[in-house]
Amino acid sequence: MRAVIIDKPGEIRVGSVTDPTPGPEDLIIRVGACGICGTDLHIAQGEFPPTPYPIVPGHEFAGEVVAVGTALQRSGAAQKFAVGARVAVDPSIFCGRCLFCRNGQGNLCQNWNAIGDTVNGAFAEYVAVPVANAYPLPEHVSLREAALIEPVSCAVHGVHRLAPRLGDTMLIVGAGTMGLLLLQLVLRGGASRVAMLDLNTQRLTLAEKLGAYHTASSIDDLLAVEPEGFDCVIDATGVPAAIEGAFKAVKRGGKFMVFGVAPNEAKVALSPFRIYNDEITIVGSMAVLHSYQQAVDLVSGGAINTALMLTEALPLDAFPQALTMVRQGKGIKTQILPNG
Ligand SMILES: [Zn+2]
Ligand SMILES: [Zn+2]
């Protein structure tokens, strides 16, 4: 089959690899759509430490079952996952036996793996997935929409971690895919008003269409509108300077969530006096935990404006160009359609 292969950091090609065969508890999925995300940029550059090379990347995907493992055929569990079933896939693979898995914190697993990050993924015509990771899709959800479920599930986990109160005012810094998904979820989850900050004014226009009451490109502009700051501030950029700026906009008694992925060695300067004196809560949110089915339900229930989120869709052969577009910040969610 055809697949994107990263032989080593910086060396990306589209070529032929052996077709995947299903393990006893696996499904083989014919990939309908697979989104490109910031993690893929890091994997392409060798900046995602768990990735072994060569690897076929791609972890935000949905498709159609074309083969079913032997154990599933025997158990009859294959009914929901029979050949022809349409599924979205949670890429996380938790070991189930480490301290954190046993404590229900699989996203912090000491032996963490993920389809497309540490094992071959879905920028390919076909991909093997454990049946436990597959979620059947309602008829009316397209495979392109379903490939958005994975980033939505990360945003759902973020909102679980933030645990906002009904009526909280919020600021989201960064109006890329994750910022715009978080915007839609917190508006549904009880935020009274949400402001957004980004340097890219095209993205701010989208943020306004999706319900942001105020948008700006500098923290000082926002503080002129909300002098006391916001009950909850979310950084969805991972950029140290943006994080330091965003921290200034947390209201006394408020919460600050670090959602964006900063480089491993990055440092920020925050005032410990302010954290103490203003009773500021700082939380982190990492990937997906008990939030995938909710994301399936939110997308199929119409909570996400998928038409505004899904911009370019390109064939497998155009992967290198698609990666460049994502790196340049063009569009919102760029997807690859490996089977045309
Ligand atoms: Zn991702
Ligand atoms: Zn584990």
Coordinates of C-alpha atoms and ligand atoms in Angstrom, one line a residue:
M1 CA 0.0 0.0 0.0
R2 CA 0.9 3.7 -0.3
A3 CA 1.9 5.5 2.9
V4 CA 3.8 8.5 4.2
I5 CA 7.1 7.3 5.6
I6 CA 9.4 9.4 7.8
D7 CA 12.7 7.4 7.6
K8 CA 14.4 9.7 10.0
P9 CA 13.9 13.3 11.3
G10 CA 13.7 15.6 8.3
E11 CA 13.4 12.8 5.7
I12 CA 9.8 12.4 4.6
R13 CA 8.5 10.5 1.5
V14 CA 5.4 8.9 0.1
G15 CA 6.2 5.3 -0.9
S16 CA 5.1 1.7 -0.7
V17 CA 5.0 -0.4 2.5
T18 CA 3.6 -3.9 3.2
D19 CA -0.1 -3.9 3.9
P20 CA -1.0 -4.3 7.6
T21 CA -2.4 -7.6 8.8
P22 CA -4.7 -7.8 11.8
G23 CA -3.6 -9.2 15.1
P24 CA -6.3 -11.4 16.8
E25 CA -8.0 -8.3 18.4
D26 CA -7.4 -5.9 15.6
L27 CA -9.3 -4.2 12.8
I28 CA -7.8 -3.1 9.5
I29 CA -9.2 0.3 8.6
R30 CA -9.3 1.8 5.1
V31 CA -8.5 5.4 6.0
G32 CA -11.1 7.9 4.9
A33 CA -9.5 11.0 6.3
C34 CA -6.5 11.8 8.6
G35 CA -5.9 15.3 10.1
I36 CA -2.4 16.9 10.3
C37 CA -1.6 18.3 13.8
G38 CA 1.3 20.1 15.5
T39 CA 2.5 16.7 16.8
D40 CA 3.1 15.6 13.2
L41 CA 5.3 18.6 12.7
H42 CA 7.3 17.6 15.8
I43 CA 7.6 14.0 14.6
A44 CA 8.7 15.1 11.2
Q45 CA 11.5 17.1 12.8
G46 CA 12.5 14.5 15.4
E47 CA 11.1 16.7 18.3
F48 CA 8.7 14.1 19.8
P49 CA 11.0 11.9 22.0
P50 CA 8.9 8.7 22.1
T51 CA 8.8 8.3 18.2
P52 CA 11.0 5.5 16.7
Y53 CA 12.0 5.8 13.0
P54 CA 11.0 4.8 10.4
I55 CA 7.4 5.6 11.1
V56 CA 4.1 6.1 9.3
P57 CA 2.6 9.1 11.1
G58 CA -1.1 10.0 11.4
H59 CA -3.2 9.8 14.6
E60 CA -6.4 11.9 13.8
F61 CA -8.4 9.5 11.6
A62 CA -11.5 7.7 10.7
G63 CA -12.3 5.1 8.1
E64 CA -14.0 1.9 7.1
V65 CA -13.3 -1.6 8.5
V66 CA -12.0 -3.9 5.7
A67 CA -10.7 -6.9 7.8
V68 CA -11.3 -8.3 11.3
G69 CA -8.9 -10.2 13.6
T70 CA -9.5 -13.9 14.3
A71 CA -10.4 -13.6 18.0
L72 CA -13.1 -11.0 17.1
Q73 CA -14.5 -13.3 14.4
R74 CA -14.9 -16.1 17.0
S75 CA -16.4 -13.9 19.7
G76 CA -19.0 -12.4 17.5
A77 CA -17.8 -9.0 18.8
A78 CA -17.3 -8.3 15.2
Q79 CA -21.0 -7.4 14.7
K80 CA -20.5 -3.7 15.5
F81 CA -17.2 -3.7 13.8
A82 CA -18.0 -5.9 10.8
V83 CA -16.4 -5.3 7.4
G84 CA -18.0 -2.1 6.1
A85 CA -18.5 -0.5 9.5
R86 CA -17.4 3.2 9.7
V87 CA -15.3 4.0 12.8
A88 CA -13.3 6.8 14.4
V89 CA -10.2 5.7 16.3
D90 CA -8.7 6.8 19.6
P91 CA -5.0 6.5 18.9
S92 CA -3.9 6.2 22.6
I93 CA -2.4 2.8 23.7
F94 CA -2.1 2.6 27.4
C95 CA -0.2 -0.4 29.0
G96 CA -2.8 -1.1 31.7
R97 CA -0.1 -2.3 34.2
C98 CA 1.9 0.7 35.3
L99 CA 1.3 2.8 38.4
F100 CA -0.7 5.5 36.5
C101 CA -2.8 3.1 34.4
R102 CA -3.7 1.2 37.5
N103 CA -4.8 4.6 39.0
G104 CA -7.0 5.4 36.0
Q105 CA -4.5 7.9 34.6
G106 CA -3.7 6.2 31.3
N107 CA -2.7 9.4 29.6
L108 CA 0.2 9.6 32.0
C109 CA 1.2 5.9 31.3
Q110 CA 4.8 5.1 31.8
N111 CA 4.8 2.9 28.7
W112 CA 2.7 5.3 26.6
N113 CA 2.2 4.5 23.0
A114 CA -0.1 5.9 20.3
I115 CA -1.0 5.0 16.7
G116 CA 0.8 7.4 14.4
D117 CA 3.2 8.6 17.2
T118 CA 5.0 5.4 18.2
V119 CA 3.4 2.7 16.0
N120 CA 2.4 3.0 12.3
G121 CA -0.5 5.4 11.7
A122 CA -3.0 6.6 9.2
F123 CA -1.3 8.7 6.6
A124 CA -1.6 5.5 4.7
E125 CA -4.2 3.6 2.7
Y126 CA -4.8 1.1 5.5
V127 CA -4.0 1.0 9.2
A128 CA -4.3 -1.7 11.9
V129 CA -6.0 -0.7 15.2
P130 CA -7.0 -2.6 18.3
V131 CA -10.8 -3.0 18.4
A132 CA -10.9 -1.4 21.8
N133 CA -9.8 1.9 20.2
A134 CA -12.5 1.9 17.5
Y135 CA -15.8 3.8 17.9
P136 CA -18.7 3.2 15.6
L137 CA -20.0 6.3 13.8
P138 CA -23.6 7.4 13.3
E139 CA -24.6 7.5 9.6
H140 CA -24.8 11.3 9.3
V141 CA -21.2 11.9 10.4
S142 CA -18.8 12.0 7.5
L143 CA -15.3 10.5 7.7
R144 CA -13.8 14.0 7.4
E145 CA -15.9 15.2 10.3
A146 CA -15.0 12.0 12.2
A147 CA -11.3 12.6 11.8
L148 CA -11.9 15.7 13.9
I149 CA -13.0 13.7 16.9
E150 CA -9.5 13.0 18.2
P151 CA -8.6 16.7 18.6
V152 CA -12.1 17.3 20.0
S153 CA -11.4 14.6 22.6
C154 CA -8.2 16.4 23.6
A155 CA -10.2 19.6 24.1
V156 CA -12.9 17.7 26.1
H157 CA -10.1 16.4 28.4
G158 CA -8.9 20.0 28.7
V159 CA -12.3 21.2 29.8
H160 CA -12.6 18.3 32.3
R161 CA -9.2 19.4 33.8
L162 CA -10.1 23.1 33.9
A163 CA -13.5 22.3 35.5
P164 CA -14.9 25.8 34.9
R165 CA -17.9 27.1 36.9
L166 CA -21.2 28.1 35.2
G167 CA -20.9 31.7 34.2
D168 CA -17.1 32.0 34.2
T169 CA -15.5 34.5 31.9
M170 CA -12.7 33.1 29.8
L171 CA -9.8 34.0 27.6
I172 CA -8.3 31.5 25.1
V173 CA -4.8 32.4 23.7
G174 CA -4.2 30.9 20.3
A175 CA -7.0 30.5 17.7
G176 CA -5.7 27.5 15.9
T177 CA -7.6 24.2 15.7
M178 CA -7.3 23.5 19.4
G179 CA -8.2 27.1 20.5
L180 CA -11.3 27.2 18.3
L181 CA -12.4 23.7 19.5
L182 CA -12.0 24.8 23.1
L183 CA -13.9 27.9 22.4
Q184 CA -16.9 25.9 21.1
L185 CA -16.8 23.5 24.1
V186 CA -16.5 26.1 26.8
L187 CA -19.4 28.1 25.3
R188 CA -21.4 25.0 25.5
G189 CA -20.0 24.1 28.9
G190 CA -21.2 27.3 30.6
A191 CA -18.8 30.1 30.0
S192 CA -20.6 33.5 30.1
R193 CA -18.3 35.1 27.6
V194 CA -15.1 34.0 25.9
A195 CA -12.4 36.3 24.4
M196 CA -9.6 35.1 22.1
L197 CA -6.1 36.3 21.4
D198 CA -4.1 35.5 18.3
L199 CA -1.7 37.4 16.0
N200 CA -3.4 36.0 12.9
T201 CA -6.4 38.2 12.3
Q202 CA -8.0 35.7 9.8
R203 CA -8.3 33.2 12.7
L204 CA -9.8 35.9 14.9
T205 CA -12.5 36.4 12.3
L206 CA -13.3 32.7 12.6
A207 CA -13.3 33.0 16.4
E208 CA -15.9 35.7 16.3
K209 CA -18.1 33.6 13.9
L210 CA -17.8 30.7 16.4
G211 CA -19.0 32.9 19.3
A212 CA -16.0 34.8 20.8
Y213 CA -17.4 38.1 22.1
H214 CA -14.1 39.9 21.8
T215 CA -10.9 39.2 20.0
A216 CA -7.5 41.0 20.1
S217 CA -3.8 40.6 19.2
S218 CA -2.4 41.9 22.5
I219 CA -3.0 41.2 26.1
D220 CA -3.1 44.9 26.9
D221 CA -6.0 45.4 24.5
L222 CA -7.9 42.7 26.3
L223 CA -7.1 44.0 29.8
A224 CA -8.6 47.4 28.6
V225 CA -11.9 45.5 28.1
E226 CA -11.7 43.2 31.1
P227 CA -9.5 45.2 33.7
E228 CA -10.0 42.5 36.4
G229 CA -8.9 39.8 34.0
F230 CA -10.7 36.5 33.3
D231 CA -11.9 33.6 35.6
C232 CA -10.2 31.1 33.4
V233 CA -7.3 31.6 30.9
I234 CA -6.2 28.9 28.6
D235 CA -3.0 28.9 26.7
A236 CA -3.4 27.0 23.4
T237 CA -0.1 28.1 21.9
G238 CA 2.7 26.5 23.9
V239 CA 4.7 29.7 23.2
P240 CA 6.6 30.9 26.3
A241 CA 6.1 34.6 25.6
A242 CA 2.4 34.0 25.0
I243 CA 2.1 32.0 28.3
E244 CA 3.7 34.8 30.3
G245 CA 1.3 37.4 28.7
A246 CA -1.7 35.2 29.3
F247 CA -0.9 34.8 32.9
K248 CA -1.3 38.5 33.4
A249 CA -4.9 38.2 32.4
V250 CA -5.9 35.7 35.1
K251 CA -8.4 37.2 37.5
R252 CA -7.7 37.0 41.3
G253 CA -8.9 33.6 42.4
G254 CA -8.9 32.4 38.8
K255 CA -7.5 29.4 36.9
F256 CA -4.7 29.2 34.3
M257 CA -4.5 26.1 32.1
V258 CA -1.4 25.1 30.1
F259 CA -2.9 23.3 27.1
G260 CA -0.5 24.1 24.3
V261 CA 2.7 22.0 23.9
A262 CA 5.8 24.0 24.6
P263 CA 9.2 22.7 23.8
N264 CA 10.6 20.4 26.5
E265 CA 13.3 22.8 27.5
A266 CA 11.3 26.0 27.5
K267 CA 11.0 28.2 30.6
V268 CA 8.6 30.9 31.6
A269 CA 8.8 33.5 34.4
L270 CA 5.6 33.7 36.5
S271 CA 5.2 35.6 39.8
P272 CA 5.0 33.1 42.7
F273 CA 3.8 36.1 44.8
R274 CA 0.8 36.5 42.5
I275 CA 0.0 32.8 42.5
Y276 CA 0.0 33.0 46.4
N277 CA -1.6 36.3 46.9
D278 CA -4.2 36.1 44.1
E279 CA -4.9 32.4 44.8
I280 CA -4.3 31.3 41.2
T281 CA -4.8 27.7 40.2
I282 CA -2.5 26.4 37.5
V283 CA -3.5 23.1 35.7
G284 CA -2.0 21.1 32.8
S285 CA -3.9 19.0 30.3
M286 CA -2.2 16.2 28.4
A287 CA -3.9 14.4 25.5
V288 CA -7.0 12.2 25.9
L289 CA -8.4 10.5 29.0
H290 CA -12.0 9.1 29.3
S291 CA -13.0 11.7 26.7
Y292 CA -13.2 10.0 23.4
Q293 CA -16.9 8.8 23.5
Q294 CA -17.9 12.3 24.7
A295 CA -16.1 13.7 21.6
V296 CA -18.0 11.2 19.3
D297 CA -21.2 12.4 20.9
L298 CA -20.4 16.1 20.7
V299 CA -19.4 15.9 17.0
S300 CA -22.4 13.8 16.1
G301 CA -24.7 16.1 18.1
G302 CA -23.6 19.2 16.2
A303 CA -21.6 20.9 19.0
I304 CA -18.7 21.6 16.7
N305 CA -19.0 23.7 13.5
T306 CA -17.0 21.2 11.4
A307 CA -17.6 23.2 8.2
L308 CA -15.6 26.1 9.6
M309 CA -12.9 23.9 11.1
L310 CA -12.2 21.7 8.1
T311 CA -10.3 23.6 5.5
E312 CA -8.0 21.9 3.0
A313 CA -8.2 18.2 2.0
L314 CA -5.3 16.8 0.0
P315 CA -4.3 13.4 -1.5
L316 CA -1.6 11.3 0.1
D317 CA 1.0 12.3 -2.5
A318 CA 0.6 15.9 -1.5
F319 CA 1.6 15.2 2.2
P320 CA 4.9 17.2 2.1
Q321 CA 3.1 20.3 0.7
A322 CA 0.3 19.8 3.2
L323 CA 2.9 19.7 6.0
T324 CA 4.4 23.0 4.8
M325 CA 0.9 24.6 4.7
V326 CA 0.3 23.6 8.3
R327 CA 3.8 24.9 9.3
Q328 CA 3.0 28.2 7.7
G329 CA -0.3 28.4 9.7
K330 CA -2.5 28.3 6.5
G331 CA -6.1 27.2 7.0
I332 CA -7.4 25.6 10.2
K333 CA -7.5 21.7 10.0
T334 CA -5.8 20.3 7.0
Q335 CA -6.6 16.7 6.2
I336 CA -5.1 14.0 4.0
L337 CA -7.5 11.7 2.1
P338 CA -5.3 8.6 1.5
N339 CA -7.9 6.8 -0.7
G340 CA -8.9 9.9 -2.7
Ligands
ZN1 ZN -2.9 15.5 17.3
ZN2 ZN 0.6 2.3 31.8

